[in-house]
């Protein structure tokens, strides 16, 4: 998502009414938790982006996200579903990708 959309709060428009997120710490959020806030602005790099067709109106997207500002690499999974004629983000999870020990 472009930084101007993260800063303006416009990202809220893409969230499905039943949106859920599991963050890296395990905390669960819903759409109401994001109302009126601005997302963290950082430089990101996306790689290994794949789309899986789950149904005609539903897609699973997986990718690796590198936060260039905080130097954190995460595996991401998002489920997108058509709602009222437009694609909306129904579910998202980010898991930190740590180097093998």
JSON list of C-alpha atoms in Angstrom, two decimals:
[
{"chain": "A", "resi": 1, "resn": "UNK", "atom": "CA", "xyz": [0.00, 0.00, 0.00]},
{"chain": "A", "resi": 2, "resn": "UNK", "atom": "CA", "xyz": [1.35, 3.40, -0.93]},
{"chain": "A", "resi": 3, "resn": "UNK", "atom": "CA", "xyz": [2.59, 5.53, 1.95]},
{"chain": "A", "resi": 4, "resn": "UNK", "atom": "CA", "xyz": [0.08, 8.29, 1.21]},
{"chain": "A", "resi": 5, "resn": "UNK", "atom": "CA", "xyz": [-2.74, 5.76, 1.71]},
{"chain": "A", "resi": 6, "resn": "UNK", "atom": "CA", "xyz": [-1.23, 4.51, 4.98]},
{"chain": "A", "resi": 7, "resn": "UNK", "atom": "CA", "xyz": [-0.84, 8.08, 6.23]},
{"chain": "A", "resi": 8, "resn": "UNK", "atom": "CA", "xyz": [-4.29, 9.32, 5.22]},
{"chain": "A", "resi": 9, "resn": "UNK", "atom": "CA", "xyz": [-6.24, 6.47, 6.78]},
{"chain": "A", "resi": 10, "resn": "UNK", "atom": "CA", "xyz": [-7.59, 5.54, 3.33]},
{"chain": "A", "resi": 11, "resn": "UNK", "atom": "CA", "xyz": [-6.48, 1.96, 3.96]},
{"chain": "A", "resi": 12, "resn": "UNK", "atom": "CA", "xyz": [-9.58, 1.61, 6.18]},
{"chain": "A", "resi": 13, "resn": "UNK", "atom": "CA", "xyz": [-11.72, 1.64, 3.01]},
{"chain": "A", "resi": 14, "resn": "UNK", "atom": "CA", "xyz": [-10.23, -1.66, 1.79]},
{"chain": "A", "resi": 15, "resn": "UNK", "atom": "CA", "xyz": [-11.04, -3.56, 4.99]},
{"chain": "A", "resi": 16, "resn": "UNK", "atom": "CA", "xyz": [-13.97, -5.99, 4.88]},
{"chain": "A", "resi": 17, "resn": "UNK", "atom": "CA", "xyz": [-16.60, -5.40, 7.62]},
{"chain": "A", "resi": 18, "resn": "UNK", "atom": "CA", "xyz": [-15.56, -8.75, 9.19]},
{"chain": "A", "resi": 19, "resn": "UNK", "atom": "CA", "xyz": [-11.81, -8.06, 8.90]},
{"chain": "A", "resi": 20, "resn": "UNK", "atom": "CA", "xyz": [-9.46, -9.81, 11.35]},
{"chain": "A", "resi": 21, "resn": "UNK", "atom": "CA", "xyz": [-5.70, -9.56, 11.73]},
{"chain": "A", "resi": 22, "resn": "UNK", "atom": "CA", "xyz": [-3.28, -11.69, 13.73]},
{"chain": "A", "resi": 23, "resn": "UNK", "atom": "CA", "xyz": [-0.16, -9.58, 14.26]},
{"chain": "A", "resi": 24, "resn": "UNK", "atom": "CA", "xyz": [3.41, -10.79, 14.87]},
{"chain": "A", "resi": 25, "resn": "UNK", "atom": "CA", "xyz": [2.89, -10.86, 18.64]},
{"chain": "A", "resi": 26, "resn": "UNK", "atom": "CA", "xyz": [-0.31, -12.92, 18.35]},
{"chain": "A", "resi": 27, "resn": "UNK", "atom": "CA", "xyz": [-2.67, -10.05, 19.13]},
{"chain": "A", "resi": 28, "resn": "UNK", "atom": "CA", "xyz": [-6.00, -10.15, 17.27]},
{"chain": "A", "resi": 29, "resn": "UNK", "atom": "CA", "xyz": [-7.46, -7.00, 15.71]},
{"chain": "A", "resi": 30, "resn": "UNK", "atom": "CA", "xyz": [-10.72, -6.29, 13.91]},
{"chain": "A", "resi": 31, "resn": "UNK", "atom": "CA", "xyz": [-11.74, -3.46, 11.60]},
{"chain": "A", "resi": 32, "resn": "UNK", "atom": "CA", "xyz": [-12.84, -1.17, 14.44]},
{"chain": "A", "resi": 33, "resn": "UNK", "atom": "CA", "xyz": [-9.31, -1.23, 15.88]},
{"chain": "A", "resi": 34, "resn": "UNK", "atom": "CA", "xyz": [-8.04, 0.60, 12.78]},
{"chain": "A", "resi": 35, "resn": "UNK", "atom": "CA", "xyz": [-10.68, 3.32, 12.52]},
{"chain": "A", "resi": 36, "resn": "UNK", "atom": "CA", "xyz": [-9.13, 6.79, 12.57]},
{"chain": "A", "resi": 37, "resn": "UNK", "atom": "CA", "xyz": [-5.50, 5.70, 12.87]},
{"chain": "A", "resi": 38, "resn": "UNK", "atom": "CA", "xyz": [-2.56, 6.11, 10.54]},
{"chain": "A", "resi": 39, "resn": "UNK", "atom": "CA", "xyz": [-0.42, 3.10, 9.75]},
{"chain": "A", "resi": 40, "resn": "UNK", "atom": "CA", "xyz": [3.33, 3.04, 10.34]},
{"chain": "A", "resi": 41, "resn": "UNK", "atom": "CA", "xyz": [5.12, 4.75, 7.46]},
{"chain": "A", "resi": 42, "resn": "UNK", "atom": "CA", "xyz": [8.28, 2.97, 6.39]},
{"chain": "A", "resi": 43, "resn": "UNK", "atom": "CA", "xyz": [10.06, 1.79, 3.27]},
{"chain": "A", "resi": 44, "resn": "UNK", "atom": "CA", "xyz": [8.97, -1.74, 2.36]},
{"chain": "A", "resi": 45, "resn": "UNK", "atom": "CA", "xyz": [10.13, -4.34, -0.13]},
{"chain": "A", "resi": 46, "resn": "UNK", "atom": "CA", "xyz": [7.79, -7.14, -1.24]},
{"chain": "A", "resi": 47, "resn": "UNK", "atom": "CA", "xyz": [9.01, -10.42, -2.75]},
{"chain": "A", "resi": 48, "resn": "UNK", "atom": "CA", "xyz": [7.73, -13.93, -3.46]},
{"chain": "A", "resi": 49, "resn": "UNK", "atom": "CA", "xyz": [4.19, -12.61, -4.09]},
{"chain": "A", "resi": 50, "resn": "UNK", "atom": "CA", "xyz": [1.75, -15.42, -4.94]},
{"chain": "A", "resi": 51, "resn": "UNK", "atom": "CA", "xyz": [-2.02, -15.44, -5.46]},
{"chain": "A", "resi": 52, "resn": "UNK", "atom": "CA", "xyz": [-4.14, -18.55, -4.85]},
{"chain": "A", "resi": 53, "resn": "UNK", "atom": "CA", "xyz": [-7.69, -18.70, -6.21]},
{"chain": "A", "resi": 54, "resn": "UNK", "atom": "CA", "xyz": [-9.78, -20.11, -3.34]},
{"chain": "A", "resi": 55, "resn": "UNK", "atom": "CA", "xyz": [-13.14, -19.33, -4.99]},
{"chain": "A", "resi": 56, "resn": "UNK", "atom": "CA", "xyz": [-14.53, -17.07, -7.68]},
{"chain": "A", "resi": 57, "resn": "UNK", "atom": "CA", "xyz": [-14.84, -14.24, -5.15]},
{"chain": "A", "resi": 58, "resn": "UNK", "atom": "CA", "xyz": [-11.94, -15.09, -2.82]},
{"chain": "A", "resi": 59, "resn": "UNK", "atom": "CA", "xyz": [-8.13, -15.01, -3.09]},
{"chain": "A", "resi": 60, "resn": "UNK", "atom": "CA", "xyz": [-5.25, -15.89, -0.76]},
{"chain": "A", "resi": 61, "resn": "UNK", "atom": "CA", "xyz": [-2.14, -13.74, -1.24]},
{"chain": "A", "resi": 62, "resn": "UNK", "atom": "CA", "xyz": [1.19, -14.72, 0.32]},
{"chain": "A", "resi": 63, "resn": "UNK", "atom": "CA", "xyz": [4.43, -12.75, 0.22]},
{"chain": "A", "resi": 64, "resn": "UNK", "atom": "CA", "xyz": [7.57, -11.78, 2.07]},
{"chain": "A", "resi": 65, "resn": "UNK", "atom": "CA", "xyz": [7.73, -8.21, 3.37]},
{"chain": "A", "resi": 66, "resn": "UNK", "atom": "CA", "xyz": [10.95, -6.50, 4.41]},
{"chain": "A", "resi": 67, "resn": "UNK", "atom": "CA", "xyz": [10.61, -3.36, 6.52]},
{"chain": "A", "resi": 68, "resn": "UNK", "atom": "CA", "xyz": [13.64, -1.42, 5.30]},
{"chain": "A", "resi": 69, "resn": "UNK", "atom": "CA", "xyz": [13.32, 1.07, 8.18]},
{"chain": "A", "resi": 70, "resn": "UNK", "atom": "CA", "xyz": [13.29, -1.42, 11.08]},
{"chain": "A", "resi": 71, "resn": "UNK", "atom": "CA", "xyz": [15.11, -4.23, 9.22]},
{"chain": "A", "resi": 72, "resn": "UNK", "atom": "CA", "xyz": [12.41, -6.81, 9.95]},
{"chain": "A", "resi": 73, "resn": "UNK", "atom": "CA", "xyz": [11.49, -9.57, 7.49]},
{"chain": "A", "resi": 74, "resn": "UNK", "atom": "CA", "xyz": [8.03, -11.15, 7.73]},
{"chain": "A", "resi": 75, "resn": "UNK", "atom": "CA", "xyz": [5.97, -13.77, 5.95]},
{"chain": "A", "resi": 76, "resn": "UNK", "atom": "CA", "xyz": [2.51, -12.40, 5.15]},
{"chain": "A", "resi": 77, "resn": "UNK", "atom": "CA", "xyz": [-0.82, -13.98, 4.23]},
{"chain": "A", "resi": 78, "resn": "UNK", "atom": "CA", "xyz": [-3.95, -12.07, 3.27]},
{"chain": "A", "resi": 79, "resn": "UNK", "atom": "CA", "xyz": [-7.40, -13.25, 2.23]},
{"chain": "A", "resi": 80, "resn": "UNK", "atom": "CA", "xyz": [-9.28, -10.93, -0.11]},
{"chain": "A", "resi": 81, "resn": "UNK", "atom": "CA", "xyz": [-13.01, -11.31, -0.80]},
{"chain": "A", "resi": 82, "resn": "UNK", "atom": "CA", "xyz": [-15.42, -9.45, -3.05]},
{"chain": "A", "resi": 83, "resn": "UNK", "atom": "CA", "xyz": [-17.88, -7.45, -0.95]},
{"chain": "A", "resi": 84, "resn": "UNK", "atom": "CA", "xyz": [-20.46, -5.13, -2.48]},
{"chain": "A", "resi": 85, "resn": "UNK", "atom": "CA", "xyz": [-18.73, -5.37, -5.86]},
{"chain": "A", "resi": 86, "resn": "UNK", "atom": "CA", "xyz": [-15.17, -4.57, -4.72]},
{"chain": "A", "resi": 87, "resn": "UNK", "atom": "CA", "xyz": [-12.20, -6.51, -3.34]},
{"chain": "A", "resi": 88, "resn": "UNK", "atom": "CA", "xyz": [-11.91, -6.16, 0.45]},
{"chain": "A", "resi": 89, "resn": "UNK", "atom": "CA", "xyz": [-9.28, -7.46, 2.85]},
{"chain": "A", "resi": 90, "resn": "UNK", "atom": "CA", "xyz": [-10.98, -10.08, 5.04]},
{"chain": "A", "resi": 91, "resn": "UNK", "atom": "CA", "xyz": [-7.98, -11.55, 6.91]},
{"chain": "A", "resi": 92, "resn": "UNK", "atom": "CA", "xyz": [-4.29, -10.75, 7.37]},
{"chain": "A", "resi": 93, "resn": "UNK", "atom": "CA", "xyz": [-1.44, -12.35, 9.30]},
{"chain": "A", "resi": 94, "resn": "UNK", "atom": "CA", "xyz": [2.23, -11.40, 9.59]},
{"chain": "A", "resi": 95, "resn": "UNK", "atom": "CA", "xyz": [4.85, -13.69, 11.11]},
{"chain": "A", "resi": 96, "resn": "UNK", "atom": "CA", "xyz": [8.43, -12.60, 11.68]},
{"chain": "A", "resi": 97, "resn": "UNK", "atom": "CA", "xyz": [10.92, -14.57, 9.61]},
{"chain": "A", "resi": 98, "resn": "UNK", "atom": "CA", "xyz": [13.98, -15.15, 11.76]},
{"chain": "A", "resi": 99, "resn": "UNK", "atom": "CA", "xyz": [17.30, -16.58, 10.70]},
{"chain": "A", "resi": 100, "resn": "UNK", "atom": "CA", "xyz": [17.76, -20.26, 11.62]},
{"chain": "A", "resi": 101, "resn": "UNK", "atom": "CA", "xyz": [19.51, -20.73, 14.96]}
]
